[in-house]
Amino acid sequence: MLKKEIEKIINKAIKQWIKKEQLKIKNVPVFCVEFPPPNIAGDFSCNVALVMAKEIKSSPYALARKITMLIDTTNICNKVEIAGAGFINFFISPGRLYEELEAICKQGEMYGKENIGRQELIQIEFVSANPTGPLHIGHGRGAAIGDALANILTFIGYKVEKEYYVNNRGKQIEVLGCSVMLQYDKISGQQLDRKEKKYLEEKKSEDIYKGEYIEEIARKIFNDKKYNKIEKGRERGHWFFEKAAIEIIQGWIEQVLNDLGVKFNTWFQESKLYEKKGRQTQIDKVTTLLKKKGYLYDKDGAIWFASSKLGDEKDRVVVRKNNEPTYLASDIAYHYDKFVQRKFKKVINIWGADHHGYVARLKGVITALGYNPQDLKVILYQLVSLYRGGKQIAMSTRKGEFVTLREVINEVGPDVCRFFFLMRGANSSLDFDLEIAKKQSPENPVYYIQYAHARICSIFKEAEKKNYSCRKKNIQLELLKEPEELELMKKLAFYPDIVQLCARKLEPHHIVIYLQDLAKNFHSYYNKFRILSDDIALRQARLKLVKGIKKIISNGLNLLGVSVPEKM
RNA sequence: GCCCCUAUAGCUCAGUUGGAUAGAGUACUGGCCUCCGAAGCCAGGAGCGCAGGUUCGAAUCCUGCUAGGGGCACCA
């Protein structure tokens, strides 16, 4: 990776300089190497002189001069320049760019792969929507981000596990079961005097799930032989409908995520935390543990978690008066399972922004369990608003009026869907316009990037047709000397930096921006220069260049989980 | 009332650890296919919500304000 190499070179130079001048500086200060603004000449820029100037009591410019003298750039640069207030600018030499292009073509998918993660075990938990209905579009965003991050982290050497936490117990599941049961009775024409009816009558009617999917589930249970065989002859309580409904809904969820290209390693059932392992459940285990540590106390007949001591705004109930554990109890046990039982070194949770109030509590849990809250990263993504032709589509989960993820995928296709979810940072709310997403125009950047790839494939087909040989060896890359060609090679060489940036910040969208940029450079180059030139040596060199571009586009799209078409 | 996110070009958004003259796309106008895919290319304007502060330097950090979105259960 070029950036790291330059950092190393600078570090070395500074250490030499400190030794030479016998300065009393313990550590080389924190500086950064980055891309200079577009109007500035140079490929990488370093601010070390500006950062150090104050401590040394010297002008940044003079300092930069001294450091520059000691910089050994033979491997990577052909020029180092001081600019502005004292920036040190590096110019990557063409020779080095040719080497990188060779590496890209040779290594293919492996180009830029590193072992930064050192196979550390890391878990990403995402989507985790309650199995009480189909996924909606917001869940899609979480799915796309989580899956892309998993790809990126795996690529740089982490051992990543993707997990979906299934909340298959609790009040909302009871309501689901009852809601389905009501519909079932309607369909079957049976008017059983169920004890659950009383329960439902006591509830406000809003509590019952509406929406067509409830009827669909009830119909499926009624028609499917599988369910008819189960418990035949016995009256079915709401628990039966709960189980069947969850099974059906989870099937839908798995299917739609699968169609989006998202596969989980584990579907962790919340109910597992309540199963006895030996004498006690996981819940019992953590309750005992936290009690021993003094984080739990009794008040008003309930058991409380002293989260206010751990950074939360107030204490929270863990076990209710009626002896039922709360959701938090499950989450404590669940994260105990993640960190203690399964030994994940780092855990990433991806939540919708509406859960932000929960972050402090859960970090408190991690602390209470004796782990570093830094090892739990929570990524909050802002809400997705759906538009059609500039008009917002109103959604209400409660009323069952919402556009499902399924419908969106069916309408715009999985590639566009994933791409749109990934093109913005998680902190920005996302406007998803179905009309734009469907358009196959430059307004829609997915096709722009895919088109660049398809175009390159087409060039190779054309070359084959004309019986142009694509030599593998002795290609004169020095012939690539147009500014556009050098620029393209630089972009390609930056790919590993971009991937690592995404990994460091847990933000996949930088790859999207990068690919758009790369595609733009390519299209522009293509229009200006002829790849299949009559000059054989030049043609070979240019074919190699576009081959490199093709590889990088394909690698990038793969990390995002977007398909890479050879023709479109 | 408290907490989180957001505010950058007419619109949708980038902007790396604070760095140099803040970038794309779209829309608008005009041009480019006898030649590798026109789903493309080239050329043209405008902007960091407001007010302070920190510093060599602020879209970026701090404080206050304004506007929009979300959240504040013994629901999950």
XYZ file of C-alpha atoms (C1' of nucleotides) in Angstrom:
644
model
C 0.000 0.000 0.000
C 1.543 3.230 -1.165
C 0.362 5.399 1.686
C 1.873 3.148 4.302
C 5.149 3.014 2.454
C 5.324 6.773 2.394
C 4.489 6.960 6.077
C 7.347 4.588 6.731
C 9.762 6.632 4.672
C 8.840 9.796 6.524
C 9.084 8.140 9.884
C 12.527 6.938 9.048
C 13.615 10.361 7.882
C 12.350 12.028 11.017
C 14.039 9.554 13.306
C 17.289 10.141 11.473
C 16.829 13.847 11.750
C 16.049 13.729 15.466
C 19.181 11.685 16.028
C 21.304 13.948 13.900
C 20.197 17.151 15.588
C 20.110 15.441 18.988
C 16.639 16.721 19.687
C 14.821 15.792 22.811
C 11.722 14.352 21.214
C 10.569 11.016 22.478
C 8.101 10.049 19.821
C 7.569 11.026 16.269
C 4.430 13.146 16.395
C 1.165 12.084 14.849
C 1.094 13.253 11.268
C -0.910 12.246 8.289
C -0.313 11.317 4.724
C -3.236 11.994 2.463
C -4.339 12.896 -1.011
C -3.788 16.564 -1.708
C -6.656 18.615 -3.104
C -7.135 18.265 -6.849
C -5.673 21.636 -7.697
C -2.368 20.754 -6.076
C 0.348 18.895 -7.906
C 1.443 15.714 -6.174
C 0.007 12.329 -5.313
C 0.426 12.201 -1.570
C 0.863 15.011 0.848
C 2.262 15.022 4.339
C 1.723 17.610 7.053
C 4.470 16.478 9.399
C 6.383 19.748 9.230
C 3.314 21.755 10.158
C 2.535 19.469 13.039
C 6.053 19.574 14.445
C 6.834 23.224 13.838
C 5.495 24.488 17.132
C 7.360 22.031 19.291
C 10.622 22.634 17.479
C 10.053 26.371 17.324
C 10.974 26.526 13.717
C 9.068 27.605 10.656
C 7.219 24.739 9.021
C 8.837 25.493 5.705
C 12.390 25.328 7.049
C 11.516 22.142 8.867
C 10.062 20.599 5.752
C 13.281 21.362 3.910
C 15.375 19.606 6.515
C 13.162 16.552 6.576
C 12.910 16.383 2.817
C 16.680 16.202 2.542
C 16.644 12.958 4.511
C 13.791 11.301 2.700
C 14.790 8.251 0.744
C 12.309 7.884 -2.067
C 14.132 5.662 -4.482
C 11.514 2.945 -4.475
C 8.414 4.915 -4.908
C 8.804 8.542 -5.910
C 10.528 10.488 -8.583
C 10.046 13.836 -6.929
C 9.396 15.350 -3.508
C 8.325 18.950 -3.239
C 7.608 21.445 -0.519
C 4.485 23.452 -1.080
C 2.169 25.863 0.636
C 2.913 26.499 4.274
C 5.163 23.473 4.496
C 3.448 20.446 3.066
C 5.723 17.783 1.704
C 4.298 16.483 -1.534
C 5.253 13.179 -3.073
C 5.115 12.272 -6.713
C 4.768 8.576 -7.387
C 7.100 7.525 -10.142
C 5.660 5.940 -13.285
C 7.902 2.931 -12.718
C 6.145 2.263 -9.485
C 2.752 2.631 -11.132
C 3.700 0.059 -13.747
C 4.667 -2.299 -10.955
C 1.292 -1.820 -9.295
C -0.518 -2.441 -12.559
C 1.446 -5.656 -12.981
C 0.501 -6.645 -9.465
C -3.176 -5.971 -10.076
C -3.242 -8.085 -13.210
C -1.252 -10.839 -11.620
C -2.978 -10.970 -8.249
C -6.518 -10.297 -9.448
C -8.926 -10.700 -6.574
C -6.068 -10.895 -4.146
C -4.739 -7.451 -4.961
C -4.790 -5.298 -1.850
C -5.563 -8.220 0.406
C -3.795 -7.908 3.704
C -3.721 -9.535 7.067
C -4.343 -6.482 9.192
C -7.014 -8.341 11.150
C -4.674 -11.221 11.940
C -7.619 -13.594 11.791
C -9.117 -11.977 14.874
C -12.628 -13.226 15.520
C -15.160 -10.508 14.923
C -18.926 -10.679 14.826
C -21.311 -8.473 12.918
C -24.889 -8.663 14.021
C -27.358 -6.982 11.722
C -30.917 -6.850 10.456
C -32.221 -8.765 13.503
C -35.726 -7.551 12.788
C -38.435 -9.094 14.931
C -40.030 -12.011 13.119
C -43.444 -10.405 13.325
C -43.719 -9.343 9.704
C -41.896 -9.005 6.409
C -38.759 -6.899 6.234
C -39.253 -3.356 5.106
C -36.915 -1.120 3.221
C -35.047 0.142 6.276
C -33.968 -3.380 7.126
C -32.508 -3.584 3.647
C -30.143 -0.757 4.435
C -28.879 -2.517 7.532
C -28.515 -5.731 5.547
C -26.486 -4.104 2.784
C -24.198 -2.249 5.175
C -23.615 -5.278 7.360
C -22.903 -7.608 4.503
C -20.557 -5.184 2.747
C -18.684 -4.560 5.985
C -18.330 -8.269 6.527
C -16.814 -8.593 3.045
C -14.446 -5.703 3.641
C -13.276 -6.885 7.049
C -12.811 -10.416 5.783
C -10.737 -9.040 2.930
C -8.283 -7.362 5.263
C -7.826 -10.430 7.375
C -10.505 -10.633 10.038
C -12.442 -13.766 10.715
C -15.952 -12.446 10.439
C -19.204 -14.055 11.462
C -22.534 -12.642 10.389
C -25.395 -13.114 12.748
C -29.118 -12.453 12.853
C -30.655 -12.260 16.308
C -34.184 -13.595 16.236
C -36.421 -12.157 18.934
C -38.707 -15.143 19.018
C -40.216 -14.537 22.432
C -41.826 -11.745 24.346
C -45.005 -9.788 24.115
C -44.854 -8.951 20.444
C -44.670 -12.637 19.586
C -47.690 -13.344 21.736
C -49.568 -10.623 19.882
C -48.446 -12.117 16.593
C -49.690 -15.541 17.594
C -53.044 -14.178 18.666
C -53.379 -12.069 15.544
C -52.802 -15.058 13.319
C -55.116 -17.183 15.413
C -57.955 -14.718 14.948
C -57.527 -14.817 11.199
C -57.262 -18.580 11.306
C -60.576 -18.868 13.080
C -62.132 -16.635 10.453
C -60.791 -18.751 7.626
C -61.633 -22.073 9.184
C -65.050 -20.861 10.185
C -64.497 -22.286 13.603
C -65.595 -20.094 16.422
C -63.730 -21.699 19.220
C -64.113 -20.358 22.660
C -60.469 -19.734 23.196
C -59.101 -18.371 26.364
C -56.936 -16.117 24.221
C -60.011 -14.331 22.990
C -60.523 -12.859 26.370
C -56.948 -11.770 26.374
C -57.460 -10.070 23.051
C -60.663 -8.396 24.107
C -58.871 -6.834 26.989
C -56.369 -5.319 24.622
C -56.934 -2.291 22.557
C -57.585 -3.258 18.989
C -54.491 -1.393 17.782
C -52.390 -3.997 19.497
C -53.464 -6.632 17.041
C -51.295 -6.872 13.976
C -53.077 -5.952 10.829
C -51.915 -6.180 7.292
C -52.521 -8.724 4.639
C -49.594 -10.847 5.620
C -51.348 -11.986 8.789
C -54.127 -13.427 6.708
C -51.584 -14.962 4.380
C -49.943 -16.734 7.278
C -53.247 -17.951 8.649
C -54.214 -19.257 5.236
C -50.925 -21.039 4.898
C -51.352 -22.718 8.263
C -54.872 -23.703 7.318
C -53.907 -25.124 3.930
C -50.486 -26.592 4.543
C -50.646 -30.249 5.404
C -47.517 -29.893 7.443
C -49.297 -27.759 9.999
C -52.465 -29.829 9.926
C -50.557 -32.893 10.970
C -49.030 -31.197 13.933
C -50.991 -31.480 17.116
C -53.969 -32.903 15.321
C -56.923 -33.470 17.525
C -55.797 -31.146 20.199
C -56.933 -27.609 20.547
C -54.254 -25.291 19.413
C -53.328 -22.474 21.691
C -51.702 -19.231 20.678
C -48.329 -20.836 21.244
C -48.973 -23.076 18.271
C -49.722 -20.111 16.070
C -46.706 -18.273 17.392
C -44.413 -21.070 16.438
C -45.932 -21.565 13.030
C -46.043 -17.840 12.257
C -42.426 -17.314 13.233
C -41.402 -20.230 11.100
C -43.238 -18.840 8.096
C -42.056 -15.278 8.580
C -38.466 -16.274 9.138
C -38.697 -18.236 5.925
C -39.747 -15.074 4.120
C -36.980 -13.093 5.730
C -34.322 -15.626 4.828
C -35.581 -15.753 1.285
C -35.634 -12.012 0.726
C -32.195 -11.563 2.277
C -30.942 -14.376 0.140
C -32.290 -12.617 -2.944
C -30.433 -9.526 -1.827
C -27.297 -11.648 -1.616
C -27.071 -11.627 2.161
C -26.395 -14.863 3.964
C -25.900 -15.253 7.673
C -23.640 -17.710 9.430
C -25.915 -17.875 12.427
C -29.559 -17.274 13.198
C -29.443 -16.905 16.941
C -32.780 -17.585 18.607
C -33.479 -15.505 21.670
C -35.318 -18.465 23.195
C -32.005 -20.290 23.365
C -31.031 -18.026 26.237
C -33.960 -19.432 28.205
C -33.165 -23.086 27.653
C -31.639 -24.923 30.526
C -28.055 -25.940 30.094
C -27.409 -28.185 33.009
C -29.049 -26.621 35.998
C -29.554 -23.123 34.773
C -30.279 -20.995 31.770
C -27.962 -18.428 30.303
C -30.226 -15.782 31.800
C -29.851 -17.269 35.289
C -26.134 -17.396 34.791
C -25.674 -13.734 33.964
C -28.111 -12.612 36.603
C -26.102 -14.432 39.224
C -22.894 -13.045 37.801
C -24.042 -9.419 37.784
C -25.580 -9.771 41.206
C -22.249 -10.954 42.526
C -20.565 -7.987 40.951
C -23.097 -5.682 42.566
C -24.710 -4.346 39.426
C -28.181 -5.658 40.227
C -30.517 -4.603 43.022
C -34.164 -5.045 44.051
C -36.605 -2.175 44.050
C -40.415 -2.050 43.886
C -40.543 -5.808 43.463
C -38.415 -5.733 40.322
C -34.730 -6.344 39.711
C -32.791 -3.392 38.361
C -29.544 -2.989 36.477
C -27.447 -0.120 37.831
C -26.666 1.225 34.384
C -26.535 4.822 35.552
C -23.219 3.977 37.170
C -21.986 2.883 33.778
C -22.797 5.865 31.651
C -26.519 5.401 31.047
C -28.927 8.141 32.097
C -30.869 5.941 34.467
C -31.148 2.443 35.856
C -33.125 -0.156 33.960
C -35.384 -3.024 34.917
C -34.026 -6.462 34.159
C -36.683 -8.665 35.759
C -40.213 -7.346 36.104
C -42.493 -7.551 39.078
C -44.258 -10.485 37.455
C -40.939 -12.311 37.300
C -40.659 -11.955 33.514
C -37.213 -10.903 32.322
C -37.147 -7.819 30.105
C -35.569 -7.439 26.712
C -32.509 -6.059 28.420
C -32.109 -9.300 30.354
C -31.986 -11.167 27.072
C -29.483 -8.733 25.703
C -27.211 -9.084 28.688
C -27.264 -12.835 28.312
C -26.887 -12.535 24.564
C -23.801 -10.348 24.793
C -22.404 -12.570 27.499
C -22.778 -15.326 24.956
C -20.996 -13.277 22.303
C -18.033 -12.183 24.370
C -17.620 -14.885 27.000
C -18.983 -18.077 25.477
C -18.127 -17.525 21.851
C -15.061 -15.376 22.497
C -15.543 -12.721 19.862
C -12.809 -10.134 20.184
C -14.920 -7.452 18.630
C -18.632 -7.204 18.135
C -20.314 -4.859 15.700
C -24.041 -4.227 15.985
C -25.840 -2.459 13.192
C -29.056 -0.760 14.253
C -31.552 1.682 12.910
C -31.060 5.136 14.398
C -34.280 4.801 16.365
C -32.385 2.502 18.742
C -29.754 5.048 19.648
C -31.051 5.408 23.198
C -30.087 1.824 23.730
C -26.379 2.229 23.021
C -25.323 3.592 26.415
C -27.212 0.835 28.205
C -25.599 -1.911 26.206
C -22.126 -0.435 26.555
C -22.818 -0.451 30.269
C -23.646 -4.108 30.013
C -20.318 -4.816 28.337
C -18.482 -2.950 31.088
C -20.408 -4.797 33.765
C -19.468 -8.091 32.169
C -15.854 -7.061 32.563
C -15.100 -6.250 28.938
C -13.994 -3.085 27.208
C -17.018 -1.211 25.866
C -14.803 -0.118 22.959
C -14.945 -3.672 21.678
C -18.620 -3.237 20.987
C -19.152 -0.954 18.034
C -22.659 0.134 17.313
C -23.315 1.501 13.856
C -26.513 3.487 13.673
C -27.948 4.086 10.261
C -30.496 6.817 9.686
C -33.914 6.098 8.331
C -34.752 5.393 4.727
C -37.543 7.378 3.097
C -39.110 5.889 0.053
C -40.084 8.085 -2.882
C -41.750 7.514 -6.165
C -41.069 10.210 -8.719
C -40.239 12.781 -6.066
C -43.278 11.990 -3.916
C -42.757 10.399 -0.549
C -44.554 7.142 0.155
C -46.122 7.109 3.593
C -45.463 4.072 5.714
C -46.913 2.768 8.909
C -45.783 -0.531 10.299
C -48.539 -0.595 12.857
C -51.295 -0.337 10.315
C -49.489 -2.795 8.124
C -49.145 -0.212 5.382
C -45.618 -0.338 4.193
C -43.550 -1.131 1.184
C -41.692 -4.318 1.873
C -38.095 -4.988 0.961
C -39.418 -7.763 -1.242
C -41.433 -5.319 -3.318
C -38.489 -2.963 -3.717
C -36.174 -5.771 -4.805
C -38.727 -7.043 -7.264
C -39.158 -3.596 -8.707
C -35.566 -2.372 -9.036
C -33.486 -5.531 -8.750
C -31.019 -6.560 -6.060
C -27.994 -4.795 -7.534
C -29.563 -1.369 -7.608
C -31.075 -1.991 -4.230
C -27.777 -2.810 -2.556
C -25.969 -0.054 -4.328
C -28.471 2.593 -3.262
C -28.274 1.445 0.327
C -24.501 1.689 0.230
C -23.980 4.927 -1.595
C -24.519 7.200 1.381
C -22.823 7.284 4.731
C -24.898 5.645 7.483
C -25.278 8.969 9.276
C -27.173 10.530 6.414
C -30.812 9.763 6.050
C -31.437 8.116 2.735
C -33.980 9.076 0.117
C -34.712 6.083 -2.049
C -36.554 7.065 -5.176
C -37.984 4.062 -6.975
C -38.272 5.916 -10.268
C -34.620 6.940 -10.259
C -33.578 3.496 -9.113
C -35.402 1.949 -12.032
C -33.979 4.334 -14.594
C -31.087 2.965 -16.513
C -29.471 6.339 -16.904
C -26.495 8.187 -15.537
C -28.728 9.450 -12.791
C -28.340 5.921 -11.619
C -24.681 5.321 -10.841
C -24.910 1.547 -10.602
C -25.142 1.213 -14.344
C -22.427 3.776 -14.866
C -19.932 1.580 -13.050
C -21.197 -1.706 -14.392
C -21.150 -0.200 -17.868
C -17.457 0.595 -17.571
C -16.809 -3.048 -16.769
C -18.991 -4.339 -19.582
C -17.335 -1.955 -21.980
C -13.893 -3.302 -21.126
C -15.125 -6.849 -21.589
C -16.383 -5.806 -24.961
C -13.001 -4.394 -25.896
C -11.416 -7.739 -25.179
C -14.022 -9.502 -27.269
C -13.298 -7.140 -30.092
C -9.581 -7.782 -29.736
C -10.214 -11.483 -29.944
C -12.335 -11.035 -33.031
C -9.519 -9.181 -34.715
C -7.101 -11.892 -33.669
C -5.057 -9.465 -31.682
C -2.853 -11.468 -29.419
C -2.872 -10.480 -25.797
C 0.668 -11.088 -24.812
C 1.377 -11.826 -21.209
C 5.051 -11.039 -21.116
C 7.344 -8.241 -22.196
C 4.664 -5.653 -22.455
C 6.167 -2.191 -22.669
C 4.210 -0.409 -20.008
C 6.486 2.617 -20.396
C 4.354 3.446 -23.408
C 1.603 4.406 -20.998
C 2.700 7.977 -20.532
C -0.362 10.080 -21.273
C -1.483 12.070 -18.214
C -4.825 10.232 -18.328
C -3.038 6.902 -18.242
C -0.855 7.870 -15.326
C -3.895 9.204 -13.520
C -5.750 5.953 -14.078
C -2.854 3.890 -12.782
C -2.636 6.068 -9.687
C -6.325 5.562 -9.032
C -5.882 1.834 -9.329
C -2.952 1.866 -6.943
C -5.076 3.703 -4.376
C -7.619 0.914 -4.212
C -6.069 -0.811 -1.176
C -6.009 2.507 0.687
C -9.711 2.961 0.021
C -10.604 -0.504 1.254
C -8.647 0.056 4.426
C -10.290 3.403 4.936
C -13.666 1.673 4.771
C -12.527 -0.920 7.271
C -11.064 1.599 9.688
C -14.140 3.761 9.715
C -16.604 0.926 9.178
C -18.031 2.848 6.236
C -18.478 0.954 2.983
C -19.618 3.977 0.987
C -16.074 5.158 0.255
C -15.755 2.274 -2.182
C -18.863 3.455 -4.000
C -17.477 6.962 -4.388
C -14.140 5.577 -5.491
C -15.629 3.292 -8.116
C -17.723 6.085 -9.560
C -14.586 8.143 -9.834
C -12.610 5.355 -11.433
C -15.387 4.646 -13.928
C -15.491 8.302 -14.817
C -11.769 8.372 -15.524
C -12.079 5.278 -17.620
C -15.009 6.475 -19.735
C -13.227 9.711 -20.337
C -10.027 7.943 -21.327
C -11.912 5.599 -23.594
C -13.436 8.463 -25.495
C -10.175 10.232 -25.963
C -7.831 7.374 -26.795
C -8.105 4.230 -28.810
C -7.308 1.121 -26.823
C -7.090 -1.154 -29.842
C -4.491 0.979 -31.482
C -2.791 -0.078 -34.697
C 0.515 0.228 -32.903
C 0.966 -3.253 -31.507
C 3.163 -2.389 -28.542
C 0.900 0.465 -27.474
C -2.153 -1.724 -27.894
C -0.667 -4.383 -25.638
C 0.134 -1.813 -22.997
C -3.314 -0.238 -23.103
C -5.023 -3.594 -22.982
C -3.087 -4.282 -19.842
C -4.208 -0.993 -18.358
C -7.890 -1.628 -19.020
C -7.486 -5.140 -17.737
C -6.305 -3.644 -14.476
C -9.299 -1.311 -14.394
C -11.616 -4.209 -15.043
C -10.122 -6.152 -12.150
C -10.421 -3.306 -9.706
C -14.015 -2.503 -10.648
C -14.863 -6.142 -10.286
C -13.066 -6.418 -6.927
C -14.799 -3.317 -5.610
C -18.265 -4.339 -6.714
C -17.692 -7.768 -5.230
C -16.958 -6.256 -1.852
C -20.173 -4.271 -2.110
C -22.056 -7.370 -3.173
C -23.119 -5.899 -6.489
C -22.908 -8.105 -9.554
C -20.338 -7.493 -12.254
C -21.915 -8.021 -15.678
C -19.795 -8.809 -18.730
C -22.433 -7.334 -20.968
C -25.615 -5.448 -20.321
C -37.430 19.014 29.065
C -33.223 15.622 27.902
C -30.403 12.611 24.183
C -28.774 11.238 19.013
C -28.357 12.417 13.686
C -28.475 16.075 9.879
C -27.793 21.222 7.582
C -22.307 21.981 1.680
C -24.396 24.320 -5.873
C -31.684 24.843 -7.881
C -32.017 19.239 -6.419
C -29.414 14.432 -4.456
C -24.870 13.951 -2.053
C -18.907 13.320 -1.407
C -15.190 15.801 1.345
C -9.792 10.693 5.043
C -6.657 12.254 11.635
C -8.267 20.011 11.372
C -4.568 21.307 5.907
C -3.515 24.270 0.446
C -7.895 27.620 -4.746
C -14.328 22.839 -1.120
C -15.635 18.128 -5.360
C -19.271 14.669 -8.181
C -24.008 13.581 -10.259
C -28.489 15.814 -11.772
C -31.043 19.866 -14.004
C -30.058 23.801 -17.973
C -27.268 25.143 -22.837
C -24.214 23.813 -26.838
C -21.091 20.246 -29.246
C -19.158 14.734 -30.254
C -20.892 8.065 -33.262
C -18.187 5.910 -41.742
C -13.559 4.103 -36.114
C -12.937 -0.533 -29.475
C -20.710 -0.387 -26.639
C -23.763 7.222 -27.055
C -26.234 3.185 -20.519
C -20.725 7.193 -23.024
C -17.568 11.830 -23.797
C -16.327 17.299 -24.085
C -17.389 22.653 -22.837
C -20.085 26.291 -19.866
C -22.459 28.989 -13.278
C -23.465 28.852 -8.358
C -22.343 26.803 -2.187
C -20.127 25.149 3.588
C -27.722 27.235 8.182
C -26.579 31.769 11.686
C -23.271 34.050 15.559
C -19.036 33.656 18.462
C -14.517 30.868 20.033
C -9.918 27.528 19.748
C -5.183 27.825 15.928
C -0.163 28.925 11.850
C -4.710 26.889 9.466
C -11.892 25.187 10.478
C -17.080 22.467 6.092
C -14.395 19.458 9.895
C -13.136 20.855 16.935
C -15.875 23.877 21.176
C -20.189 27.142 22.833
C -24.874 29.373 21.788
C -28.922 29.815 18.329
C -32.227 28.329 14.084
C -34.473 24.474 11.034
C -35.551 19.194 9.783
C -35.544 13.847 11.245
C -35.390 10.198 15.191
C -35.486 8.591 20.333
C -36.570 9.009 25.648
C -41.335 1.731 28.949
C -41.458 -3.129 34.320
C -42.642 -2.974 24.668
C -38.957 -5.303 21.636
